[in-house]
PDB file of C-alpha atoms in Angstrom:
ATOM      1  CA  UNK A 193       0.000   0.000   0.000  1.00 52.00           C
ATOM      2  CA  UNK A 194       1.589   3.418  -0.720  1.00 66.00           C
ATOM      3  CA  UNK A 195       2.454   6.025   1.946  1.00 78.00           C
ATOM      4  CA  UNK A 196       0.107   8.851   0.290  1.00 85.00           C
ATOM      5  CA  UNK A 197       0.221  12.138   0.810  1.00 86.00           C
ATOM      6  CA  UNK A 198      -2.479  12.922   3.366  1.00 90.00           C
ATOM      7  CA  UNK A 199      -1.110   9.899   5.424  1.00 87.00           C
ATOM      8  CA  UNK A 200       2.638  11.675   5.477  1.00 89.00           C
ATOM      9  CA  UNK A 201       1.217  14.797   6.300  1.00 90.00           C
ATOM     10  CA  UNK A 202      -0.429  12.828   9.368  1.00 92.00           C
ATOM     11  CA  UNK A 203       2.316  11.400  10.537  1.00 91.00           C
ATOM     12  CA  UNK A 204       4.328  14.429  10.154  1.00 90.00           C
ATOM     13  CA  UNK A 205       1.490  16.063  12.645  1.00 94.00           C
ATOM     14  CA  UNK A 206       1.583  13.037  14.723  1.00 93.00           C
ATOM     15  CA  UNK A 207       5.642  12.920  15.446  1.00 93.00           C
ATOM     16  CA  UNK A 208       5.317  16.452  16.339  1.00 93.00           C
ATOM     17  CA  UNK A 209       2.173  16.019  18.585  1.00 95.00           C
ATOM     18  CA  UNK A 210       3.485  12.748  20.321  1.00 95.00           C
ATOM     19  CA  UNK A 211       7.366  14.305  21.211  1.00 93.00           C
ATOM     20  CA  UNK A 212       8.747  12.960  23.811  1.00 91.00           C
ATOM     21  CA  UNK A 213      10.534  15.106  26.776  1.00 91.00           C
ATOM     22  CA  UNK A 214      13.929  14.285  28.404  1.00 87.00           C
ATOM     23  CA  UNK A 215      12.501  15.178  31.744  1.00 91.00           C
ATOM     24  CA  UNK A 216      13.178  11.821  33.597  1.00 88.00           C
ATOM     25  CA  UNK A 217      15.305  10.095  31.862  1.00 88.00           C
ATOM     26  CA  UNK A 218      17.450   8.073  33.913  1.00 90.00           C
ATOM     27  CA  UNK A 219      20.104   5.865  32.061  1.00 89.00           C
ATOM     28  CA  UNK A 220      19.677   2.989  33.980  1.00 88.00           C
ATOM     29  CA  UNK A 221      15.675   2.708  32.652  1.00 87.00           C
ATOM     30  CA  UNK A 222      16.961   2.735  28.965  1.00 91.00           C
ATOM     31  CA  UNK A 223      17.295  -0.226  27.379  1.00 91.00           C
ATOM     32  CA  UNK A 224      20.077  -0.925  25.103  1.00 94.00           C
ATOM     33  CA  UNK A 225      20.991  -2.773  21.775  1.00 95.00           C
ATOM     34  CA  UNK A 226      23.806  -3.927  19.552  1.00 96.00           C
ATOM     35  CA  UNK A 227      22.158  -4.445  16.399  1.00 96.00           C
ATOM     36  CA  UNK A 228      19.502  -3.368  14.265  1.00 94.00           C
ATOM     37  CA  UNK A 229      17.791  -4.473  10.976  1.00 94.00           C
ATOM     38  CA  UNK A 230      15.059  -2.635   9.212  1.00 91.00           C
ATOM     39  CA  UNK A 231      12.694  -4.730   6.872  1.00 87.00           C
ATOM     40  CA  UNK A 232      10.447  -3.205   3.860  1.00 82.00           C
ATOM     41  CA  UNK A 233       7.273  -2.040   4.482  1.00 83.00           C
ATOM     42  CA  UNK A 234       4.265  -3.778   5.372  1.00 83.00           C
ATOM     43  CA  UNK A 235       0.992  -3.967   3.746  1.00 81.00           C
ATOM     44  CA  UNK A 236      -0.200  -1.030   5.433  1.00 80.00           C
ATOM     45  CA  UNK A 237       2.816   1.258   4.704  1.00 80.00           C
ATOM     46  CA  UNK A 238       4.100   0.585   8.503  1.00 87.00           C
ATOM     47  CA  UNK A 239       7.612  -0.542   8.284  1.00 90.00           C
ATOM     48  CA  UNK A 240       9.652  -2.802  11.040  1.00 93.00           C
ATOM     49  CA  UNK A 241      12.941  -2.534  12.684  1.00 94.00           C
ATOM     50  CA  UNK A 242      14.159  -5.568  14.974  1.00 94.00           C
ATOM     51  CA  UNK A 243      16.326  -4.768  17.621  1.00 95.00           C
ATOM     52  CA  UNK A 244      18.773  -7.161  19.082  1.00 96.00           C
ATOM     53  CA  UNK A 245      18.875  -6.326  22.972  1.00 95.00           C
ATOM     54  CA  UNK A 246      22.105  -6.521  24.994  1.00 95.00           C
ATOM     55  CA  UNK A 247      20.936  -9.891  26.402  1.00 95.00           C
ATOM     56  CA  UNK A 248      20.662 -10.847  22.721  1.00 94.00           C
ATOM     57  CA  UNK A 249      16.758 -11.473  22.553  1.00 95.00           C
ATOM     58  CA  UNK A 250      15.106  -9.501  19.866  1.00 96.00           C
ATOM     59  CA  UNK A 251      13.323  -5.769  20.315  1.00 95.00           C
ATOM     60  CA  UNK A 252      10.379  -5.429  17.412  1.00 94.00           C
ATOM     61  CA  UNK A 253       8.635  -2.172  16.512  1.00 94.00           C
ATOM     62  CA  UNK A 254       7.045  -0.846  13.788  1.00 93.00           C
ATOM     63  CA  UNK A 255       6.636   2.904  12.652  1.00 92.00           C
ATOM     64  CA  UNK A 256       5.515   5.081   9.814  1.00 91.00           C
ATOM     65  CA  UNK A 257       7.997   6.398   7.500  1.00 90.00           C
ATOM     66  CA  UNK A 258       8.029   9.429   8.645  1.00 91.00           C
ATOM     67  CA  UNK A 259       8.885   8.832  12.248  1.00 92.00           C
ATOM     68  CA  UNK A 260      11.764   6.282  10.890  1.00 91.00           C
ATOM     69  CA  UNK A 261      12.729   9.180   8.806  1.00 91.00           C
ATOM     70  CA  UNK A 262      13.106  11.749  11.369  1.00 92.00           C
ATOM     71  CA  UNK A 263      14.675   9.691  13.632  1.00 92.00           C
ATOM     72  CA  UNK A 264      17.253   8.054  11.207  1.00 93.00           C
ATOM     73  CA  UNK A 265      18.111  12.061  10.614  1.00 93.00           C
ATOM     74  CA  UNK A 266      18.282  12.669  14.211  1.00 93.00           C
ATOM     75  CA  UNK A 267      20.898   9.928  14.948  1.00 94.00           C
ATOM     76  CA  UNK A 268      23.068  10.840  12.099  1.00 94.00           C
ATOM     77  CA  UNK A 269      23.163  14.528  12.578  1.00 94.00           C
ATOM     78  CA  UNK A 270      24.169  13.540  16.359  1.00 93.00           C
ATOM     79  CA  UNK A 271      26.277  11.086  15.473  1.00 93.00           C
ATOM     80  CA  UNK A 272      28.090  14.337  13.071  1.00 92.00           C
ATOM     81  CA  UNK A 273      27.814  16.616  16.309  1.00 91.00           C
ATOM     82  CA  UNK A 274      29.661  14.383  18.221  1.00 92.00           C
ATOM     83  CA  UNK A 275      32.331  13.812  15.566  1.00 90.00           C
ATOM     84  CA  UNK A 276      32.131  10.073  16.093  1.00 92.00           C
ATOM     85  CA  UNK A 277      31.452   9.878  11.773  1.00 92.00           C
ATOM     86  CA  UNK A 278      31.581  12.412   9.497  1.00 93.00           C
ATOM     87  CA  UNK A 279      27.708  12.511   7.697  1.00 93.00           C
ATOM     88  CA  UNK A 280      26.830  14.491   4.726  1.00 94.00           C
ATOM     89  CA  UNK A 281      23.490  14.220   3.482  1.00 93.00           C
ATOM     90  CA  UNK A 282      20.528  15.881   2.139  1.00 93.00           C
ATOM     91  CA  UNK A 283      17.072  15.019   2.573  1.00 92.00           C
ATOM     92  CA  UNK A 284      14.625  16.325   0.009  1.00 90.00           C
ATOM     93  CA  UNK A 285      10.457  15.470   0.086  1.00 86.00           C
ATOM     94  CA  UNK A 286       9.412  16.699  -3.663  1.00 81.00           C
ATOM     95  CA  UNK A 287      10.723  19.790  -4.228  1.00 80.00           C
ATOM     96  CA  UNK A 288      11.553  21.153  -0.298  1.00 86.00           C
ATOM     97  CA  UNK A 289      14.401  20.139   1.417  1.00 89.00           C
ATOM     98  CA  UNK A 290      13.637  18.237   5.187  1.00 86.00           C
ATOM     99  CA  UNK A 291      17.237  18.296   6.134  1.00 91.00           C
ATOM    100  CA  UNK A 292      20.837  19.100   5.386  1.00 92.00           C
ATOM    101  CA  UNK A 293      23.355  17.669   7.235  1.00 93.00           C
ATOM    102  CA  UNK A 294      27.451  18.262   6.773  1.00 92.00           C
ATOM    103  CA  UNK A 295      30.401  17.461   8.043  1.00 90.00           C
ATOM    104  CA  UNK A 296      31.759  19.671  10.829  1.00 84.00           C
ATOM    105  CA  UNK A 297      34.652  21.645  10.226  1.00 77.00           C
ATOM    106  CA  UNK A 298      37.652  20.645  12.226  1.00 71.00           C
ATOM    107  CA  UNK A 299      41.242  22.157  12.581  1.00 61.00           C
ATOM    108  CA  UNK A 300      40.254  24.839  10.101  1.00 57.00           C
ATOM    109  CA  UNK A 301      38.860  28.599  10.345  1.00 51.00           C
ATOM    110  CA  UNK A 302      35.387  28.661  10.000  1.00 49.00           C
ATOM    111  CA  UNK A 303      36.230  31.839   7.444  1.00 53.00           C
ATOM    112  CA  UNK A 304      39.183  30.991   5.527  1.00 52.00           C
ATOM    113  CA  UNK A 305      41.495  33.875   3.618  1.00 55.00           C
ATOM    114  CA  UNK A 306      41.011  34.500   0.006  1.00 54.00           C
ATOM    115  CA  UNK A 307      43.568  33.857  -2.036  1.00 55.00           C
ATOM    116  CA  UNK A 308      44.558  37.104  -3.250  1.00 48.00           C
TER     117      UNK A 308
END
């Protein structure tokens, strides 16, 4: 079934609506995991990402596109921020760009000198 456009625009109003806080986060309730897989999308459009847990046993969940989007965009700009990879990427929807993302500058002027 395809992801139309009235469903993405949903989902985009859903993400935003459901956002979870940071209050109360305590790293000892988070769960962890050292593998993931992502499978195509199911009938309905949802796709499905299995998690293996530390402990090994598998984590399922399921999500629109759009929250796997945004959140695959979240890690990777993070994962730039912290300098742990270098990501460059652009993220386009039709004609609008969603998200730019590029690799920090490092051991360089942010505002070089011409060469004159």
């Amino acid at each position: 079934m395809p992801f139309t456009d009235a469903a993405k625009a949903d989902a985009h109003a859903l993400f935003d609506d459901h956002r979870p806080s940071p209050d109360g986060l305590a790293e000892e309730d988070v769960l962890g995991f050292t593998s993931a897989m992502c499978f195509r999308p199911m009938e309905d459009g949802e796709m499905v990402i299995r998690l293996a847990g530390e402990d090994g046993e598998p984590i399922d969940l399921r999500t629109n596109p759009v929250c796997a989007g945004r959140l695959a965009i979240a890690l990777l700009d993070l994962i730039n921020q912290q300098g742990w990879f270098d990501v460059d990427l652009r993220v386009n929807d039709g004609s609008s760009e969603i998200a730019r993302i590029t690799p920090p500058v490092r051991g360089e002027f942010a505002c070089r000198p011409a060469n004159d």
